[in-house]
Amino acid sequence: MIYEADQEIKQKVSKYFTAMEDTTILSCLQGHMGKAWVNNKENPEAAQIMVGDFTFFAGNSAAEGVEDLLKNVPEHILAIVDNDEWKMRIEEVHKGNAERIQRHAFRKEHKDLDPTYLRKLTANLPVGYELRKIDKSIVSMPSLFKVSPDFIKQFDSIADFLERGIGFAILFDEKVVSAAASYSIYDEGIEIEIVTDDNHRNKGLATCVAAALIVNCLERGQYPSWDAANLKSAKLATKLGYVSIGSYDTYHILTPSSHLVHK
């Protein structure tokens, strides 16, 4: 049996996640979005955080109830842990259904990002394309969600995204073809989600729209965190000024062993 964590319990288990620098963890621990579970309400030794497509495990990997935590996942979730003991547990519990892949992390320092340089990148937009901040009219366009359904997926509603989120889009023929937005939010900033329509790639659109979002975040005193799913995304991050701190293991859990009913 596992237990959903309220804000008080989240504070108790926050110490288990200090070595993990993913900002989506903070999104949950700070109460902005996502859910958390523990193996024991009174004396939690292990915890799970889930925000969107990501889930994180930390604490004592040998504690009672850890197997139940590891099974508390939907299909095609990305699971992240910070030590070999947890990796072994994932591979045991999800044997044959967990593919180990690499993601790429970047240090989170404002000094790495130069607004003057980034503003120049936003000016390199091809003829026929228009850069706009995501507002009520754009967030209502079906073309935005055709590019990616994840732009406001973690928010409670469109209104919630407009109030707490931020994003920029590039339009062509009055349709969104590229966008960069807050996948998740935390006290100090956002985690960036960026996608370009396949038919409009290799034109510098991702560079332009990402630079616009980063500049806006910096102007508001927020940090625009970047975590890359592949080498192409990592290359773009480096172009924008982010400094790589290396790759790390992530588990793509294809089909979980079972689903739990938890208290």
C-alpha positions as a printed NumPy array, in Angstrom:
array([[  0.   ,   0.   ,   0.   ],
       [  1.172,   3.523,  -0.783],
       [ -0.183,   6.881,   0.275],
       [ -0.653,  10.156,  -1.576],
       [  1.359,  12.9  ,   0.094],
       [ -0.103,  16.215,   1.197],
       [  2.022,  19.34 ,   1.397],
       [  3.183,  18.549,   4.932],
       [  4.402,  15.096,   3.93 ],
       [  6.053,  16.526,   0.804],
       [  8.164,  18.708,   3.062],
       [  9.2  ,  15.658,   5.073],
       [ 10.472,  13.807,   2.007],
       [ 11.984,  16.786,   0.19 ],
       [ 15.375,  15.877,   1.71 ],
       [ 15.421,  12.683,  -0.346],
       [ 15.393,  14.661,  -3.618],
       [ 18.114,  17.24 ,  -2.86 ],
       [ 20.663,  15.501,  -5.116],
       [ 18.273,  15.632,  -8.078],
       [ 18.26 ,  19.011,  -9.819],
       [ 15.271,  18.524, -12.116],
       [ 12.964,  21.513, -11.64 ],
       [  9.817,  19.43 , -12.15 ],
       [ 10.557,  17.93 ,  -8.727],
       [ 10.313,  21.438,  -7.279],
       [  7.043,  21.968,  -9.151],
       [  5.528,  19.215,  -7.033],
       [  7.312,  19.835,  -3.728],
       [  6.387,  23.533,  -3.857],
       [  2.743,  22.697,  -4.558],
       [  2.429,  24.063,  -8.107],
       [  1.516,  20.859,  -9.968],
       [  1.916,  17.107,  -9.946],
       [  1.426,  14.514,  -7.206],
       [  3.578,  12.636,  -4.71 ],
       [  3.294,   9.338,  -2.891],
       [  5.126,   7.76 ,   0.051],
       [  5.483,   4.274,   1.467],
       [  4.398,   5.364,   4.953],
       [  2.534,   8.466,   6.137],
       [  3.976,   8.654,   9.644],
       [  7.575,   7.773,   8.827],
       [  8.111,   7.945,   5.057],
       [ 11.366,   6.316,   3.987],
       [ 10.789,   6.381,   0.23 ],
       [  8.862,   8.714,  -2.045],
       [  7.643,   9.129,  -5.598],
       [  6.918,  12.37 ,  -7.464],
       [  5.011,  12.494, -10.735],
       [  4.641,  15.546, -12.975],
       [  3.398,  15.05 , -16.511],
       [  5.463,  12.437, -18.356],
       [  8.075,  12.191, -15.595],
       [  8.246,  10.317, -12.315],
       [ 11.047,  10.429,  -9.746],
       [ 11.908,   8.016,  -6.936],
       [ 14.127,   8.716,  -3.939],
       [ 14.834,   7.667,  -0.376],
       [ 15.559,   4.14 ,   0.804],
       [ 15.194,   1.834,  -2.194],
       [ 15.018,  -1.181,   0.125],
       [ 12.184,   0.172,   2.283],
       [  8.909,  -1.686,   2.636],
       [  6.435,  -0.541,  -0.019],
       [  9.025,   0.515,  -2.612],
       [  7.836,  -2.107,  -5.074],
       [  4.332,  -0.658,  -4.837],
       [  5.703,   2.832,  -5.497],
       [  7.578,   1.573,  -8.555],
       [  4.413,  -0.038,  -9.911],
       [  2.46 ,   3.188,  -9.459],
       [  3.086,   4.39 , -13.009],
       [  1.127,   4.733, -16.266],
       [  2.346,   3.478, -19.621],
       [  5.196,   5.295, -21.348],
       [  6.333,   7.226, -18.279],
       [  9.938,   8.403, -17.92 ],
       [ 11.386,   7.33 , -14.572],
       [ 14.407,   9.077, -13.068],
       [ 16.46 ,   8.088,  -9.997],
       [ 19.831,   9.192,  -8.668],
       [ 21.676,   6.026,  -7.662],
       [ 22.409,   2.47 ,  -8.754],
       [ 20.299,   0.894,  -6.017],
       [ 17.149,   2.529,  -7.387],
       [ 18.143,   1.609, -10.943],
       [ 18.414,  -2.034,  -9.903],
       [ 14.955,  -1.894,  -8.317],
       [ 13.414,  -0.415, -11.471],
       [ 15.043,  -3.091, -13.607],
       [ 13.776,  -5.81 , -11.247],
       [ 10.199,  -4.569, -10.957],
       [  9.824,  -3.655, -14.634],
       [ 11.988,  -6.412, -16.108],
       [ 11.558,  -6.47 , -19.869],
       [  9.423,  -3.301, -19.861],
       [ 11.947,  -0.61 , -18.911],
       [ 14.24 ,   0.78 , -21.598],
       [ 17.271,   2.717, -20.355],
       [ 17.837,   5.886, -22.383],
       [ 19.964,   9.009, -22.047],
       [ 18.828,  12.549, -21.359],
       [ 21.125,  15.584, -21.151],
       [ 21.338,  18.014, -18.231],
       [ 22.534,  21.623, -18.103],
       [ 23.649,  23.734, -15.197],
       [ 21.164,  26.286, -13.951],
       [ 22.97 ,  29.617, -13.766],
       [ 21.62 ,  32.95 , -14.992],
       [ 25.117,  34.068, -15.99 ],
       [ 25.209,  31.514, -18.821],
       [ 22.35 ,  33.228, -20.651],
       [ 23.087,  36.541, -22.426],
       [ 19.901,  38.545, -23.153],
       [ 21.645,  40.757, -25.741],
       [ 22.819,  37.736, -27.723],
       [ 19.437,  36.026, -27.361],
       [ 17.533,  39.082, -28.626],
       [ 19.633,  38.969, -31.789],
       [ 18.566,  35.351, -32.296],
       [ 14.89 ,  36.317, -32.156],
       [ 15.435,  38.628, -35.13 ],
       [ 16.49 ,  35.768, -37.428],
       [ 12.965,  34.849, -38.449],
       [ 12.395,  33.764, -42.092],
       [ 10.033,  35.776, -44.301],
       [  6.401,  34.803, -43.835],
       [  6.74 ,  33.778, -40.186],
       [  5.492,  35.766, -37.2  ],
       [  6.693,  35.546, -33.583],
       [  4.021,  36.173, -30.938],
       [  3.589,  35.697, -27.218],
       [  1.03 ,  32.994, -26.457],
       [ -2.169,  34.766, -25.439],
       [ -5.846,  33.844, -25.235],
       [ -6.252,  33.814, -29.014],
       [ -3.218,  31.614, -29.7  ],
       [ -3.879,  29.176, -26.855],
       [ -7.301,  28.596, -28.393],
       [ -5.848,  27.604, -31.777],
       [ -6.05 ,  23.866, -32.597],
       [ -2.757,  24.221, -34.469],
       [ -0.922,  24.865, -31.167],
       [ -1.953,  21.464, -29.841],
       [ -1.339,  19.803, -33.172],
       [  2.298,  20.822, -32.767],
       [  2.266,  19.371, -29.234],
       [ -0.492,  18.599, -26.699],
       [  1.971,  19.174, -23.853],
       [  2.129,  22.974, -23.946],
       [ -0.573,  23.431, -21.286],
       [ -1.118,  19.794, -20.279],
       [  0.222,  20.215, -16.743],
       [ -2.011,  23.198, -15.999],
       [ -5.562,  22.925, -14.689],
       [ -7.057,  24.749, -17.676],
       [ -6.35 ,  27.266, -20.424],
       [ -7.167,  30.026, -17.942],
       [ -4.689,  28.555, -15.463],
       [ -1.951,  28.482, -18.116],
       [ -2.632,  32.105, -19.07 ],
       [ -2.403,  33.095, -15.408],
       [  0.616,  31.065, -14.3  ],
       [  2.353,  29.908, -17.486],
       [  4.253,  31.606, -20.28 ],
       [  5.027,  30.842, -23.897],
       [  5.839,  32.118, -27.385],
       [  4.69 ,  30.811, -30.742],
       [  5.68 ,  31.22 , -34.37 ],
       [  2.818,  31.441, -36.871],
       [  2.772,  30.728, -40.586],
       [ -0.4  ,  31.294, -42.602],
       [ -2.139,  32.096, -39.294],
       [ -1.308,  28.689, -37.831],
       [  1.134,  27.799, -35.063],
       [  4.114,  25.901, -36.483],
       [  6.579,  26.215, -33.583],
       [  6.269,  27.081, -29.907],
       [  8.205,  27.218, -26.666],
       [  6.34 ,  27.313, -23.377],
       [  6.402,  26.419, -19.71 ],
       [  6.016,  22.651, -19.477],
       [  5.974,  23.117, -15.717],
       [  6.542,  25.924, -13.234],
       [  8.288,  26.299,  -9.894],
       [  8.936,  29.236,  -7.556],
       [ 12.101,  30.352,  -9.31 ],
       [ 11.147,  29.746, -12.934],
       [  9.925,  27.279, -15.54 ],
       [ 10.9  ,  24.08 , -17.331],
       [ 10.908,  24.656, -21.091],
       [  8.901,  22.609, -23.615],
       [  9.735,  23.328, -27.258],
       [  8.385,  21.68 , -30.422],
       [  8.379,  22.57 , -34.136],
       [  6.086,  21.104, -36.77 ],
       [  7.927,  18.592, -38.959],
       [  7.141,  20.565, -42.12 ],
       [  8.828,  23.706, -40.785],
       [ 12.034,  22.368, -39.281],
       [ 15.614,  23.359, -40.156],
       [ 14.642,  27.   , -40.585],
       [ 15.85 ,  28.309, -37.235],
       [ 12.341,  28.541, -35.783],
       [ 13.193,  26.62 , -32.603],
       [ 16.163,  28.897, -31.963],
       [ 14.059,  32.021, -32.42 ],
       [ 11.078,  30.992, -30.315],
       [ 13.236,  29.537, -27.531],
       [ 15.348,  32.704, -27.377],
       [ 12.196,  34.819, -27.042],
       [ 10.939,  32.71 , -24.139],
       [ 14.302,  32.719, -22.371],
       [ 14.634,  36.504, -22.648],
       [ 11.129,  36.992, -21.256],
       [ 11.916,  34.745, -18.284],
       [ 15.168,  36.576, -17.555],
       [ 13.413,  39.938, -17.707],
       [ 10.932,  38.69 , -15.105],
       [ 13.696,  37.356, -12.856],
       [ 12.811,  33.714, -13.509],
       [ 15.094,  30.923, -14.616],
       [ 14.215,  29.074, -17.863],
       [ 15.437,  25.547, -17.129],
       [ 16.389,  23.274, -20.051],
       [ 16.689,  19.483, -19.972],
       [ 17.289,  17.791, -23.323],
       [ 15.611,  14.584, -24.494],
       [ 18.099,  14.044, -27.336],
       [ 21.324,  15.312, -28.88 ],
       [ 19.52 ,  17.706, -31.219],
       [ 17.858,  19.427, -28.27 ],
       [ 21.178,  19.459, -26.408],
       [ 22.888,  21.126, -29.39 ],
       [ 20.208,  23.822, -29.478],
       [ 20.583,  24.417, -25.74 ],
       [ 24.319,  24.922, -26.156],
       [ 23.692,  27.382, -28.997],
       [ 21.416,  29.396, -26.7  ],
       [ 24.093,  29.561, -23.994],
       [ 23.342,  26.657, -21.664],
       [ 26.352,  24.777, -20.294],
       [ 26.19 ,  20.982, -20.363],
       [ 26.849,  18.974, -17.206],
       [ 26.523,  15.624, -18.961],
       [ 24.034,  12.897, -19.762],
       [ 22.144,  10.763, -17.269],
       [ 20.109,   7.557, -17.239],
       [ 16.35 ,   7.655, -17.642],
       [ 13.997,   4.694, -17.82 ],
       [ 11.21 ,   4.634, -20.368],
       [  8.676,   2.298, -18.784],
       [  6.672,   0.857, -21.644],
       [  3.982,  -1.171, -19.865],
       [  3.828,  -1.129, -16.067],
       [  3.465,  -4.4  , -14.187],
       [  0.221,  -3.31 , -12.544],
       [ -1.777,  -0.327, -11.375],
       [ -2.489,   0.255,  -7.708],
       [ -5.355,   1.56 ,  -5.671],
       [ -3.738,   3.672,  -3.001],
       [ -4.976,   5.584,   0.016]])
